[in-house]
Coordinates of C-alpha atoms in Angstrom, one line a residue:
Chain D
M22 CA -28.1 30.2 33.5
R23 CA -26.2 27.0 32.9
T24 CA -25.9 25.1 29.7
I25 CA -24.2 21.7 29.4
L26 CA -22.9 20.5 26.0
E27 CA -21.2 17.2 25.2
G28 CA -18.3 17.1 22.7
R29 CA -15.4 14.9 21.8
V30 CA -12.1 14.9 23.6
I31 CA -9.1 15.8 21.5
R32 CA -6.9 16.4 24.6
E33 CA -8.2 15.3 28.0
G34 CA -8.3 17.8 30.8
R35 CA -10.3 19.5 33.5
V36 CA -10.2 23.3 33.6
E37 CA -12.3 26.4 34.1
G38 CA -12.0 29.8 32.6
E39 CA -13.5 32.8 30.8
A40 CA -14.5 32.3 27.2
L41 CA -13.0 34.3 24.3
T42 CA -15.0 33.5 21.2
T43 CA -14.8 34.2 17.5
R44 CA -16.8 33.0 14.5
Q45 CA -13.6 33.2 12.4
P46 CA -11.0 30.4 12.1
I47 CA -7.6 31.1 13.7
S48 CA -4.1 30.6 12.2
F49 CA -1.6 30.3 15.0
Y50 CA 1.4 30.6 12.6
G51 CA 1.6 34.2 11.6
G52 CA -1.8 34.9 13.3
V53 CA -0.8 34.7 16.9
D54 CA 2.4 36.3 18.3
P55 CA 4.3 33.7 20.4
E56 CA 6.0 36.4 22.4
T57 CA 2.8 38.1 23.6
G58 CA -0.1 35.8 23.1
R59 CA -1.8 38.4 21.1
I60 CA -3.8 37.8 17.9
V61 CA -2.0 39.7 15.2
E62 CA -3.7 38.6 12.0
R63 CA -4.7 41.7 10.1
G64 CA -8.5 42.1 9.8
H65 CA -9.3 39.3 12.2
E66 CA -12.2 40.2 14.5
L67 CA -10.0 39.4 17.5
E68 CA -7.0 41.4 16.2
G69 CA -5.1 42.9 19.1
V70 CA -6.8 40.6 21.7
V71 CA -4.6 38.5 24.1
I72 CA -5.7 34.8 24.3
T73 CA -3.6 34.0 27.4
D74 CA -5.6 32.0 30.1
K75 CA -8.8 32.2 28.1
V76 CA -11.0 29.3 27.1
L77 CA -10.5 30.0 23.4
V78 CA -13.6 29.2 21.3
F79 CA -13.4 29.2 17.5
P80 CA -14.7 27.1 14.6
Y81 CA -11.5 25.5 13.5
G82 CA -7.8 26.2 12.9
K83 CA -6.3 27.3 9.6
G84 CA -2.9 28.1 8.0
S85 CA 0.5 26.4 8.3
T86 CA 1.1 23.3 10.3
V87 CA 3.9 25.3 12.1
G88 CA 1.0 26.5 14.1
S89 CA 1.3 23.4 16.3
Y90 CA 4.7 24.6 17.4
I91 CA 3.3 28.1 18.2
L92 CA 0.8 26.6 20.6
L93 CA 3.7 24.8 22.3
R94 CA 5.8 28.0 22.5
L95 CA 2.8 29.9 24.0
R96 CA 2.3 27.2 26.6
K97 CA 6.0 27.0 27.7
R98 CA 6.0 30.8 28.1
G99 CA 2.8 30.8 30.2
L100 CA 0.9 32.6 27.4
A101 CA -1.3 29.8 26.1
P102 CA -5.1 29.7 26.3
R103 CA -6.3 27.6 29.2
A104 CA -8.3 25.4 26.9
I105 CA -9.5 25.2 23.3
I106 CA -13.1 24.5 22.1
N107 CA -13.7 23.9 18.4
Q108 CA -16.6 23.2 16.2
K109 CA -14.4 20.8 14.1
C110 CA -10.9 20.3 15.2
E111 CA -8.3 20.0 12.4
P112 CA -4.7 18.6 12.6
I113 CA -2.9 21.8 13.5
I114 CA -4.9 22.4 16.6
A115 CA -5.2 18.7 17.5
V116 CA -1.4 18.1 17.3
G117 CA -0.7 21.4 18.9
T118 CA -2.9 20.8 22.0
I119 CA -1.3 17.4 22.5
M120 CA 2.2 18.7 22.3
A121 CA 1.4 21.7 24.5
E122 CA -0.9 19.7 26.9
I123 CA -3.8 22.1 26.5
P124 CA -7.3 20.6 27.1
C125 CA -9.2 20.5 23.8
V126 CA -12.8 19.5 23.0
D127 CA -14.5 19.6 19.6
E128 CA -17.9 18.9 18.0
I129 CA -19.3 21.6 20.2
D130 CA -21.8 24.1 18.8
V131 CA -19.6 27.1 19.3
S132 CA -22.4 29.6 18.7
K133 CA -23.7 28.6 22.1
I134 CA -20.7 30.2 23.8
T135 CA -20.2 34.0 24.1
T136 CA -17.1 36.0 25.1
G137 CA -17.2 36.5 28.9
D138 CA -19.1 33.3 29.6
I139 CA -17.5 31.1 32.3
V140 CA -16.8 27.7 30.8
R141 CA -15.8 24.5 32.7
I142 CA -14.4 21.6 30.7
D143 CA -14.3 18.1 32.1
G144 CA -13.3 15.5 29.5
P145 CA -16.0 15.7 26.8
R146 CA -18.4 17.8 29.0
V147 CA -18.5 21.6 28.5
E148 CA -20.5 23.6 31.1
I149 CA -21.3 27.2 30.3
W150 CA -22.4 29.9 32.7
K151 CA -23.8 32.9 30.9
R152 CA -22.4 36.1 32.3
R153 CA -24.2 38.5 30.0
P154 CA -27.5 38.1 28.1
D155 CA -27.0 37.1 24.4
P156 CA -27.2 40.2 22.2
Chain V
M5 CA -10.1 3.4 16.5
Y6 CA -8.7 -0.1 16.6
L7 CA -5.1 -0.3 18.0
T8 CA -2.9 -3.4 17.9
R9 CA -1.5 -4.6 21.2
L10 CA 1.9 -3.0 20.4
E11 CA 0.2 0.3 19.6
E12 CA -1.8 0.2 22.9
R13 CA 1.4 -0.5 24.8
M14 CA 3.1 2.5 23.1
L15 CA 0.1 4.7 24.0
A16 CA 0.3 3.4 27.6
G17 CA 3.9 4.5 27.9
E18 CA 5.5 1.1 28.0
Y19 CA 7.9 2.1 25.2
G20 CA 8.9 5.4 26.8
Y21 CA 7.9 9.0 26.6
A22 CA 8.6 9.6 22.9
A23 CA 6.6 6.7 21.7
Q24 CA 3.7 7.6 24.0
K25 CA 3.7 11.2 22.8
A26 CA 3.9 10.1 19.2
M27 CA 1.0 7.7 19.6
E28 CA -1.1 10.4 21.4
I29 CA -0.6 12.6 18.4
L30 CA -1.4 9.9 15.9
V31 CA -4.5 8.7 17.8
A32 CA -5.8 12.3 17.9
L33 CA -5.3 12.7 14.2
G34 CA -7.0 9.3 13.6
K35 CA -9.9 10.6 15.6
V36 CA -10.2 13.9 13.7
Y37 CA -10.2 12.1 10.4
G38 CA -12.2 9.0 11.4
A39 CA -9.5 6.5 10.7
E40 CA -10.3 2.9 11.6
R41 CA -6.8 1.8 12.4
M42 CA -3.1 2.6 11.8
I43 CA -1.0 1.6 8.9
K44 CA 2.8 0.9 9.0
I45 CA 4.9 3.3 7.0
R46 CA 8.2 2.8 5.1
S47 CA 9.6 6.3 5.4
A48 CA 9.1 9.7 6.8
Q49 CA 10.1 13.3 5.7
I50 CA 10.0 15.9 8.4
S51 CA 9.6 19.7 8.1
G52 CA 10.0 22.1 10.9
V53 CA 13.8 22.5 11.0
S54 CA 14.2 26.2 11.1
Y55 CA 14.9 27.6 14.5
G56 CA 12.9 30.7 13.7
N57 CA 9.7 28.6 13.7
L58 CA 10.6 26.1 16.4
G59 CA 11.9 28.5 18.9
E60 CA 13.7 27.5 22.1
E61 CA 10.5 25.7 23.2
G62 CA 10.3 23.6 20.0
L63 CA 13.9 22.6 20.4
E64 CA 13.3 21.6 24.0
F65 CA 10.4 19.4 22.8
L66 CA 12.7 17.6 20.3
L67 CA 15.4 17.1 22.9
K68 CA 12.9 15.7 25.3
L69 CA 11.7 13.2 22.6
A70 CA 15.3 12.3 21.8
E71 CA 16.0 11.3 25.5
D72 CA 14.3 7.9 24.9
G73 CA 13.0 8.1 21.3
R74 CA 14.3 7.0 17.9
V75 CA 12.6 6.9 14.6
R76 CA 11.6 3.4 13.5
V77 CA 11.7 4.0 9.7
P78 CA 14.2 5.8 7.4
T79 CA 13.5 9.5 8.0
T80 CA 14.8 12.5 6.2
L81 CA 14.8 16.2 7.0
N82 CA 13.6 19.3 5.2
P83 CA 15.9 22.3 4.6
C84 CA 17.1 24.5 7.5
G85 CA 18.0 28.1 7.6
M86 CA 21.6 27.8 6.2
D87 CA 24.2 25.8 4.5
L88 CA 25.8 23.8 7.4
E89 CA 29.3 24.2 5.9
K90 CA 29.1 27.6 4.1
W91 CA 26.8 29.7 6.3
G92 CA 29.6 32.2 6.9
E93 CA 30.0 32.7 3.2
M94 CA 26.2 33.1 2.8
G95 CA 26.3 35.9 5.4
V96 CA 24.3 34.1 8.1
P97 CA 25.0 35.6 11.6
E98 CA 26.8 33.4 14.1
D99 CA 24.1 33.3 16.8
F100 CA 21.5 32.2 14.2
A101 CA 24.0 29.5 13.0
E102 CA 24.7 28.3 16.5
R103 CA 20.9 27.8 17.3
Q104 CA 20.3 26.2 13.9
L105 CA 23.0 23.6 14.5
R106 CA 21.4 22.7 17.8
V107 CA 18.1 21.9 16.1
V108 CA 19.9 19.7 13.5
E109 CA 21.7 17.9 16.3
A110 CA 18.5 17.2 18.1
Y111 CA 17.1 15.5 15.0
R112 CA 20.3 13.5 14.6
K113 CA 19.8 12.2 18.1
L114 CA 16.4 10.9 17.0
S115 CA 18.3 9.0 14.2
V116 CA 16.8 11.3 11.6
E117 CA 19.2 11.6 8.6
P118 CA 19.9 15.3 8.2
T119 CA 19.5 15.4 4.4
L120 CA 18.1 18.9 4.8
T121 CA 16.4 18.9 1.4
C122 CA 12.8 19.3 0.1
T123 CA 13.7 16.7 -2.6
P124 CA 14.3 13.6 -0.5
Y125 CA 13.4 11.6 -3.6
L126 CA 16.6 12.9 -5.2
A127 CA 18.6 12.1 -2.1
G128 CA 18.0 8.4 -1.4
N129 CA 14.5 8.5 0.2
T130 CA 12.7 7.2 -2.9
P131 CA 9.5 5.3 -2.0
R132 CA 8.0 2.8 -4.5
L133 CA 4.5 2.6 -6.0
G134 CA 2.0 1.8 -3.4
D135 CA 4.3 2.4 -0.3
H136 CA 2.6 4.0 2.7
I137 CA 4.7 6.9 4.0
A138 CA 4.3 9.9 6.2
W139 CA 5.8 13.0 4.6
S140 CA 5.6 16.7 5.3
E141 CA 6.8 19.5 3.0
S142 CA 4.0 20.1 0.5
S143 CA 6.2 19.9 -2.7
A144 CA 7.7 16.5 -1.6
V145 CA 4.2 15.2 -0.6
I146 CA 2.7 15.9 -4.0
Y147 CA 5.8 14.5 -5.8
A148 CA 5.7 11.3 -3.8
N149 CA 2.0 10.8 -4.3
S150 CA 1.8 11.8 -8.0
I151 CA 5.1 11.0 -9.7
L152 CA 6.2 8.0 -7.5
G153 CA 2.7 6.7 -6.6
A154 CA 3.5 6.4 -2.9
R155 CA 0.8 7.3 -0.4
T156 CA 0.9 10.1 2.1
N157 CA -1.4 12.7 3.4
R158 CA -0.1 16.3 3.8
E159 CA 1.6 15.9 7.2
G160 CA 2.8 18.7 9.3
G161 CA 6.3 18.6 10.9
P162 CA 5.1 17.2 14.3
S163 CA 2.7 14.6 12.8
A164 CA 5.4 13.3 10.4
L165 CA 7.8 13.1 13.3
A166 CA 5.2 11.2 15.4
A167 CA 4.7 8.8 12.5
A168 CA 8.4 8.2 12.2
I169 CA 8.8 7.5 15.9
A170 CA 5.8 5.2 16.0
G171 CA 6.5 3.7 12.6
R172 CA 2.9 4.1 11.6
T173 CA 0.2 6.7 10.7
P174 CA -3.6 6.7 10.9
L175 CA -5.2 5.0 7.8
Y176 CA -7.3 7.7 6.1
G177 CA -7.3 10.1 3.2
L178 CA -4.7 9.5 0.5
H179 CA -3.7 6.1 2.0
L180 CA -7.0 4.8 0.6
D181 CA -7.7 3.9 -3.1
E182 CA -11.0 5.8 -3.2
A183 CA -9.4 9.1 -2.2
R184 CA -6.9 9.1 -5.0
A185 CA -9.3 9.4 -8.0
P186 CA -9.3 12.6 -10.0
T187 CA -11.9 15.3 -9.2
V188 CA -11.3 17.6 -12.1
I189 CA -9.9 17.4 -15.6
V190 CA -7.4 20.1 -16.7
N191 CA -6.7 20.6 -20.3
A192 CA -3.3 22.1 -20.3
P193 CA -1.3 24.0 -22.9
K194 CA 2.1 22.9 -24.1
I195 CA 4.7 23.6 -21.5
R196 CA 8.2 24.9 -22.2
G197 CA 10.4 24.8 -19.2
E198 CA 10.1 24.8 -15.4
L199 CA 8.7 28.3 -15.0
E200 CA 5.7 27.5 -17.2
A201 CA 5.1 24.2 -15.4
S202 CA 5.3 26.1 -12.1
A203 CA 2.9 28.8 -13.3
L204 CA 0.5 26.2 -14.5
G205 CA 0.5 24.5 -11.1
Y206 CA 0.1 27.8 -9.3
R207 CA -2.8 28.9 -11.5
V208 CA -4.6 25.5 -11.2
G209 CA -4.0 25.4 -7.4
R210 CA -5.4 28.9 -7.1
I211 CA -8.5 28.1 -9.1
L212 CA -9.2 24.7 -7.4
G213 CA -8.1 25.4 -3.8
S214 CA -8.3 21.6 -3.2
G215 CA -9.0 18.4 -5.1
I216 CA -7.1 16.1 -7.5
P217 CA -6.5 17.4 -11.0
F218 CA -6.1 15.1 -14.0
F219 CA -3.9 16.8 -16.6
R220 CA -4.3 16.3 -20.3
G221 CA -1.9 17.6 -22.9
L222 CA 1.3 17.2 -21.0
E223 CA 2.7 14.1 -22.8
T224 CA 6.2 15.6 -23.2
V225 CA 6.6 16.9 -19.7
S226 CA 10.0 16.3 -18.0
R227 CA 10.6 15.1 -14.5
D228 CA 11.8 18.5 -13.4
Q229 CA 8.7 20.1 -14.9
L230 CA 6.6 17.7 -13.0
K231 CA 8.5 18.7 -9.8
A232 CA 7.8 22.4 -10.6
L233 CA 4.1 21.7 -11.5
G234 CA 3.6 19.9 -8.2
A235 CA 5.3 22.6 -6.1
G236 CA 3.1 25.3 -7.7
L237 CA -0.1 23.3 -7.1
A238 CA 0.8 22.7 -3.5
S239 CA 1.7 26.3 -2.7
S240 CA -1.4 28.1 -4.0
G241 CA -3.8 25.2 -3.2
G242 CA -4.1 22.5 -0.6
I243 CA -3.4 19.9 -3.3
A244 CA -1.4 16.7 -2.5
L245 CA -1.9 14.6 -5.6
F246 CA -2.3 15.1 -9.4
H247 CA -2.4 12.7 -12.3
V248 CA -0.9 13.3 -15.8
E249 CA -2.4 11.3 -18.7
G250 CA 0.1 8.9 -20.1
I251 CA 2.8 9.9 -17.6
T252 CA 2.2 9.4 -13.9
P253 CA 1.9 5.8 -12.5
E254 CA -1.8 5.9 -11.4
A255 CA -3.2 7.9 -14.3
H256 CA -4.1 4.7 -16.2
T257 CA -6.1 3.4 -13.3
H258 CA -8.5 6.3 -13.9
A259 CA -8.6 5.8 -17.7
E260 CA -12.3 6.6 -17.7
V261 CA -12.1 9.9 -15.8
R262 CA -15.6 10.5 -14.6
A263 CA -14.8 13.9 -13.1
E264 CA -17.6 16.2 -14.2
D265 CA -15.6 19.4 -13.7
K266 CA -13.3 20.5 -16.5
I267 CA -11.0 23.5 -16.7
E268 CA -9.1 24.9 -19.7
I269 CA -5.8 26.6 -19.3
A270 CA -4.4 28.5 -22.2
E271 CA -0.8 29.6 -22.8
M272 CA -1.9 33.2 -22.2
D273 CA -3.1 32.2 -18.7
L274 CA 0.4 31.1 -17.8
Q275 CA 1.9 34.5 -18.8
E276 CA -0.8 36.2 -16.8
E277 CA 0.0 34.1 -13.8
I278 CA 3.7 34.9 -14.1
E279 CA 2.9 38.7 -14.3
I280 CA 0.6 38.5 -11.2
L281 CA 3.6 37.0 -9.3
S282 CA 6.1 39.5 -10.5
D283 CA 7.1 43.0 -9.3
D284 CA 8.7 45.9 -11.0
F285 CA 12.4 46.6 -10.3
S286 CA 15.6 46.9 -12.2
D287 CA 18.4 45.6 -10.0
S288 CA 18.3 42.2 -8.2
D289 CA 20.0 41.5 -4.9
L290 CA 19.9 37.8 -5.8
A291 CA 19.1 35.5 -8.7
F292 CA 18.6 31.9 -7.8
I293 CA 17.2 28.6 -8.9
G294 CA 16.4 25.5 -6.9
C295 CA 12.9 25.8 -5.4
P296 CA 12.3 22.9 -5.0
H297 CA 16.0 21.9 -4.8
A298 CA 17.6 21.6 -8.2
S299 CA 18.3 18.2 -9.9
I300 CA 21.5 17.2 -11.7
E301 CA 19.7 17.8 -15.0
E302 CA 18.9 21.4 -14.0
L303 CA 22.5 22.0 -13.0
T304 CA 23.6 20.7 -16.3
E305 CA 21.2 22.8 -18.2
L306 CA 22.3 25.9 -16.3
Y307 CA 25.9 25.2 -17.3
L308 CA 25.1 24.8 -20.9
L309 CA 23.1 28.0 -20.9
L310 CA 25.9 29.9 -19.3
G311 CA 28.2 28.8 -22.2
N312 CA 31.4 29.9 -20.5
R313 CA 30.1 33.3 -19.5
S314 CA 30.6 34.3 -15.9
A315 CA 27.8 35.5 -13.5
K316 CA 28.2 39.3 -13.0
R317 CA 25.7 39.4 -10.1
R318 CA 25.0 37.3 -7.0
F319 CA 23.7 34.0 -8.4
W320 CA 22.9 31.0 -6.1
V321 CA 21.7 27.5 -6.8
F322 CA 20.0 25.4 -4.1
A323 CA 20.3 21.7 -4.2
S324 CA 20.5 18.7 -2.0
R325 CA 23.9 17.5 -0.8
A326 CA 23.4 14.3 -2.8
V327 CA 22.9 16.2 -6.1
R328 CA 25.8 18.5 -5.2
A329 CA 28.1 15.5 -4.6
Q330 CA 27.0 14.1 -8.0
A331 CA 27.9 17.4 -9.6
E332 CA 31.2 17.4 -7.9
R333 CA 32.1 13.9 -9.2
M334 CA 31.1 15.0 -12.7
G335 CA 33.4 18.0 -12.5
L336 CA 30.3 20.1 -13.1
L337 CA 30.4 21.8 -9.7
R338 CA 33.9 23.1 -10.2
R339 CA 33.1 24.5 -13.7
L340 CA 30.0 26.2 -12.3
E341 CA 31.9 27.7 -9.4
E342 CA 34.6 29.0 -11.8
L343 CA 31.8 30.9 -13.6
G344 CA 30.8 32.5 -10.3
V345 CA 27.8 30.3 -9.4
K346 CA 27.4 29.4 -5.8
V347 CA 25.8 26.0 -5.1
Y348 CA 24.4 25.9 -1.6
C349 CA 22.9 22.9 0.3
D350 CA 20.8 22.3 3.4
T351 CA 18.8 25.4 2.9
C352 CA 16.7 27.5 0.6
P353 CA 15.6 31.2 0.4
V354 CA 12.2 30.4 1.9
V355 CA 13.7 29.3 5.2
A356 CA 17.0 31.3 5.2
P357 CA 17.0 34.6 7.2
L358 CA 16.8 36.7 4.1
N359 CA 16.3 39.9 6.0
K360 CA 19.6 39.3 7.8
L361 CA 21.3 38.8 4.5
G362 CA 20.0 42.2 3.2
I363 CA 18.2 40.6 0.2
K364 CA 15.1 42.6 -1.0
T365 CA 14.8 41.9 -4.7
V366 CA 15.0 38.4 -6.2
I367 CA 14.9 36.9 -9.7
T368 CA 13.9 33.2 -9.8
N369 CA 12.0 30.7 -11.9
S370 CA 9.7 29.3 -9.2
S371 CA 6.2 30.4 -8.5
K372 CA 6.4 28.7 -5.1
A373 CA 9.4 30.8 -4.2
A374 CA 7.7 33.9 -5.4
Y375 CA 4.7 33.3 -3.3
Y376 CA 6.6 32.6 0.0
L377 CA 9.3 35.1 -0.4
R378 CA 6.7 37.8 -1.0
N379 CA 4.5 36.8 1.9
L380 CA 7.0 35.6 4.5
H381 CA 9.9 38.0 3.8
G382 CA 8.4 40.9 2.0
V383 CA 10.9 40.4 -0.9
R384 CA 10.1 41.7 -4.3
I385 CA 10.2 39.1 -7.1
Q386 CA 10.7 38.8 -10.8
L387 CA 9.8 35.4 -12.4
K388 CA 11.9 34.6 -15.5
P389 CA 12.5 31.4 -17.4
L390 CA 16.0 30.0 -16.8
R391 CA 17.2 31.1 -20.2
R392 CA 16.3 34.7 -19.5
L393 CA 17.5 34.6 -15.9
V394 CA 20.9 33.5 -17.2
E395 CA 21.1 36.3 -19.7
D396 CA 20.3 38.7 -16.9
I397 CA 23.1 37.6 -14.7
V398 CA 25.9 37.5 -17.3
R399 CA 25.1 41.1 -18.4

C-alpha cells in the first residue's frame, strides 16, 4: 500500500530509506552518541537503537542547540540518518540538517509512518510503502 | 519569505560559500518561525567554542566558512574550555589545549573577536535600547533583552554565526514589540546578594518553563543581581526576557500589566531552591565565583570580604579579559593574587574539562553553575552566598 503526503521542505533532497519512527522528541546533544549513531538518552523509547541510514521520523527536536553540530558530526562520519521527517521542525534540527546536508521535511503527520516502512522523499513529497500492517 | 536583492544574491552563492550557507540557515529558520523578512543586526555573540562539542567535524565546518567568509557586524565569542594563557597552570592537558586553540583560531579567521566571555556586555559588545542583535548564550541573551533593551531571540551557536556572516536575522519573536509584553507577574521577596537573585531566577524559570515574567518588589536590585537573576531564569526555563518594575528599560511600556497569571515567591522558597541544588559533602575540590563571568564590582566585593585573609583552598574567579585588565589597572588583581585567588579568563567551569582536572566537589554562588556542573560533569555542588563561601576558603 502506498501513501503520499505533502509537507514543507526544510532542506531539499531526494532520498529513499527505511523508516525509524518515534512519538518522542529527540535531543541530539547528549541524546545521540556522535561516535556510534546510537540513541543513548535514558528512558527514550529508541534507547540503544542506531539511527544511521534510516529515514528518522519524530515529532520535533529538543535540548541544546549544540545538537546541530552533532548532526554535522554524524554526517561527516557516515553515521547520520538518510533523511529527517518532523511533525514540526524546530531550529536545532532545521539548522543541523542544513549544515549536515541531510534532506528534511516537516508538517507531516508522523503518525502515518511506522518503523520498517519504506519512505521516499522528493522535495516536499513523502511517499510511504507499508511493509507491515499497522498494529 | 521576502528577500532583498542582496539577500537573494547571497542565497544564490554570488557572495561565496559562507554567505550562501549562512543565508540557507537563516531562510530555514525564517520558514520555521514564519518570518516575513530579514532584519539587519548590529552585533552577534557566538556560542559553540568548546572543542568537546564541536569535534573535528565542527572545526572543519568553521574552517570551510573561513575560506571565503567574514562576519559583517561586530561579533564576540563565548568562553572556551581553558584560559588561553594559563591553561597549563589550570591543569588542562596539552592535547586538549592544542585542539581548543585551533577552534579559537578558526573564529579569528572569520573576524570574530575572541572575547571568550559569556558577558560580552562587560567587554565592549554593549548594544543599545532597541538594537536588533543575534546572540547565543542564554544568560547573555536574557541580559541583552531585559537589562539593555536590545532585541534578540535565543540563538544557537550556528544560527548566531550565520546571522553574523550575513549581517541579518529573520524578523520574528523577540524582535517584534508584541512578543515582548509580560505574560506573568511575579511578586518577589527582598533579595540579598547574587545567590538569592540566582535562586529566584532558577525557581521562577522552573515553575514557568517559558514566558516573560514581570517582577515586582525588586526596586533595590543591583546590576550583578540582575545578571544572576537572568542566568537562573534562562537555565531552568527557556526564558529570554524579563522585566523588573521601576528598573529595566521596557518595564514602563507595560505599566498596565494585563498578565492574568500571578505567582508569589517567598523568602523561604529561595532557601528551598538553594537546598534542592545543593549536595552534602565536607571538603571542596574547588570554590569559585563568576558564572556568569564576574564584574569588577564582584571582584571588589570579594576583596573586601577577604579582608587580608588568604585562601587556604583552591579558589578561582572567572571573568572576562576586559574585567581582568580593569582589575589589573586598579591594582586589585595583584592584591587578590597575593591572597591566593586565581583569576582565570576565556573559560568557565561549565565548559572546562573538569573531569580531566580531577574536580568532583564544588562550592559556588550560582544556580546556573550548579545545574550544569551536576548534569554535564556529575560534580557535587554546594551553593553558598559569597560571604559564607569566603569564610569557608579562609578557614
